[in-house]
XYZ file of C-alpha atoms in Angstrom:
77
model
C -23.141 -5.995 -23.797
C -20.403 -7.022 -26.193
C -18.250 -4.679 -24.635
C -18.782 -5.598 -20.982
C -18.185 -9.680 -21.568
C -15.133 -8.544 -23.069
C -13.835 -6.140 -19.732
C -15.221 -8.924 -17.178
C -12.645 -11.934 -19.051
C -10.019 -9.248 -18.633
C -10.402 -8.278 -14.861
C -11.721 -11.513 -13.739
C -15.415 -10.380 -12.688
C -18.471 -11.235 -13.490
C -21.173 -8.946 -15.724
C -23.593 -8.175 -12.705
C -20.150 -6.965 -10.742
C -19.190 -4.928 -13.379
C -23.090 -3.464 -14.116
C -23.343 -2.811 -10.329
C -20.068 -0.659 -9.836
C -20.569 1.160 -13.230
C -24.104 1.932 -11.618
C -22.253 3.031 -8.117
C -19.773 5.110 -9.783
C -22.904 6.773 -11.524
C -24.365 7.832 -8.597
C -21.386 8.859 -6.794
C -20.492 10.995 -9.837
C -23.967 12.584 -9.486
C -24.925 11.109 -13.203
C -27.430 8.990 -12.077
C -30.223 9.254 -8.957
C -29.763 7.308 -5.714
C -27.561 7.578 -2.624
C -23.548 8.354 -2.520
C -21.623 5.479 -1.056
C -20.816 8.584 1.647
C -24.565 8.772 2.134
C -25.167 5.063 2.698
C -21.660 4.666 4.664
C -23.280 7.950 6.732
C -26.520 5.915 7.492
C -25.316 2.530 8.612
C -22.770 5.014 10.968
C -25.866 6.071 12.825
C -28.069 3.436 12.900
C -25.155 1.378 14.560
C -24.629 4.472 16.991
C -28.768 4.493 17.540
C -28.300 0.178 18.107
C -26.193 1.154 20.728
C -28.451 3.362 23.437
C -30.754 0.759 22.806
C -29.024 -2.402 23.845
C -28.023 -0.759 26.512
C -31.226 0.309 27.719
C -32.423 -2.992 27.525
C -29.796 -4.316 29.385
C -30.278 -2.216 32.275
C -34.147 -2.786 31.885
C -33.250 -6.652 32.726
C -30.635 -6.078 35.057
C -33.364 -3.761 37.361
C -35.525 -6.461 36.403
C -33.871 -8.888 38.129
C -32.627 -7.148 41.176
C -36.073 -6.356 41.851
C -36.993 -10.037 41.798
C -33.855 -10.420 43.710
C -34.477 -7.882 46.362
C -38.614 -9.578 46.747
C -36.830 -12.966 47.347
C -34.294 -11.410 50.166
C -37.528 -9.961 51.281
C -39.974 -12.597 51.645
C -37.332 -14.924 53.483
């Protein structure tokens, strides 16, 4: 621990900063278990591109929505 309070007053960081890239850099070096930055960059890639269908969907699910209301109002007049 010595060792890390003295590299943190050196680059400016704190101890948890330090602990957490050591621990990234792990993992990306395949030294330790959990997912590659690649991995995790990978993941949030696809769940915005699977966000996107769906907003979309829903949009057009309101939009026919309303022109149905729409087109009963024109309707009923």
């Amino acid at each position: 621990m010595a060792a890390i309070q003295s590299i943190v007053q050196k680059i400016g960081c704190t101890a948890e900063m330090l602990c957490r890239r050591i621990e990234r850099a792990e993992i990306d070096g395949g030294r330790r278990p959990g997912m590659t930055n690649g991995a995790l960059e990978e993941m949030k890639a696809l769940r915005r591109e699977n966000r996107e269908p769906k907003q979309a969907s829903e949009t057009l699910l309101q939009a026919s929505a309303f022109f149905a209301r729409v087109d009963l109002d024109c309707k009923a007049k």
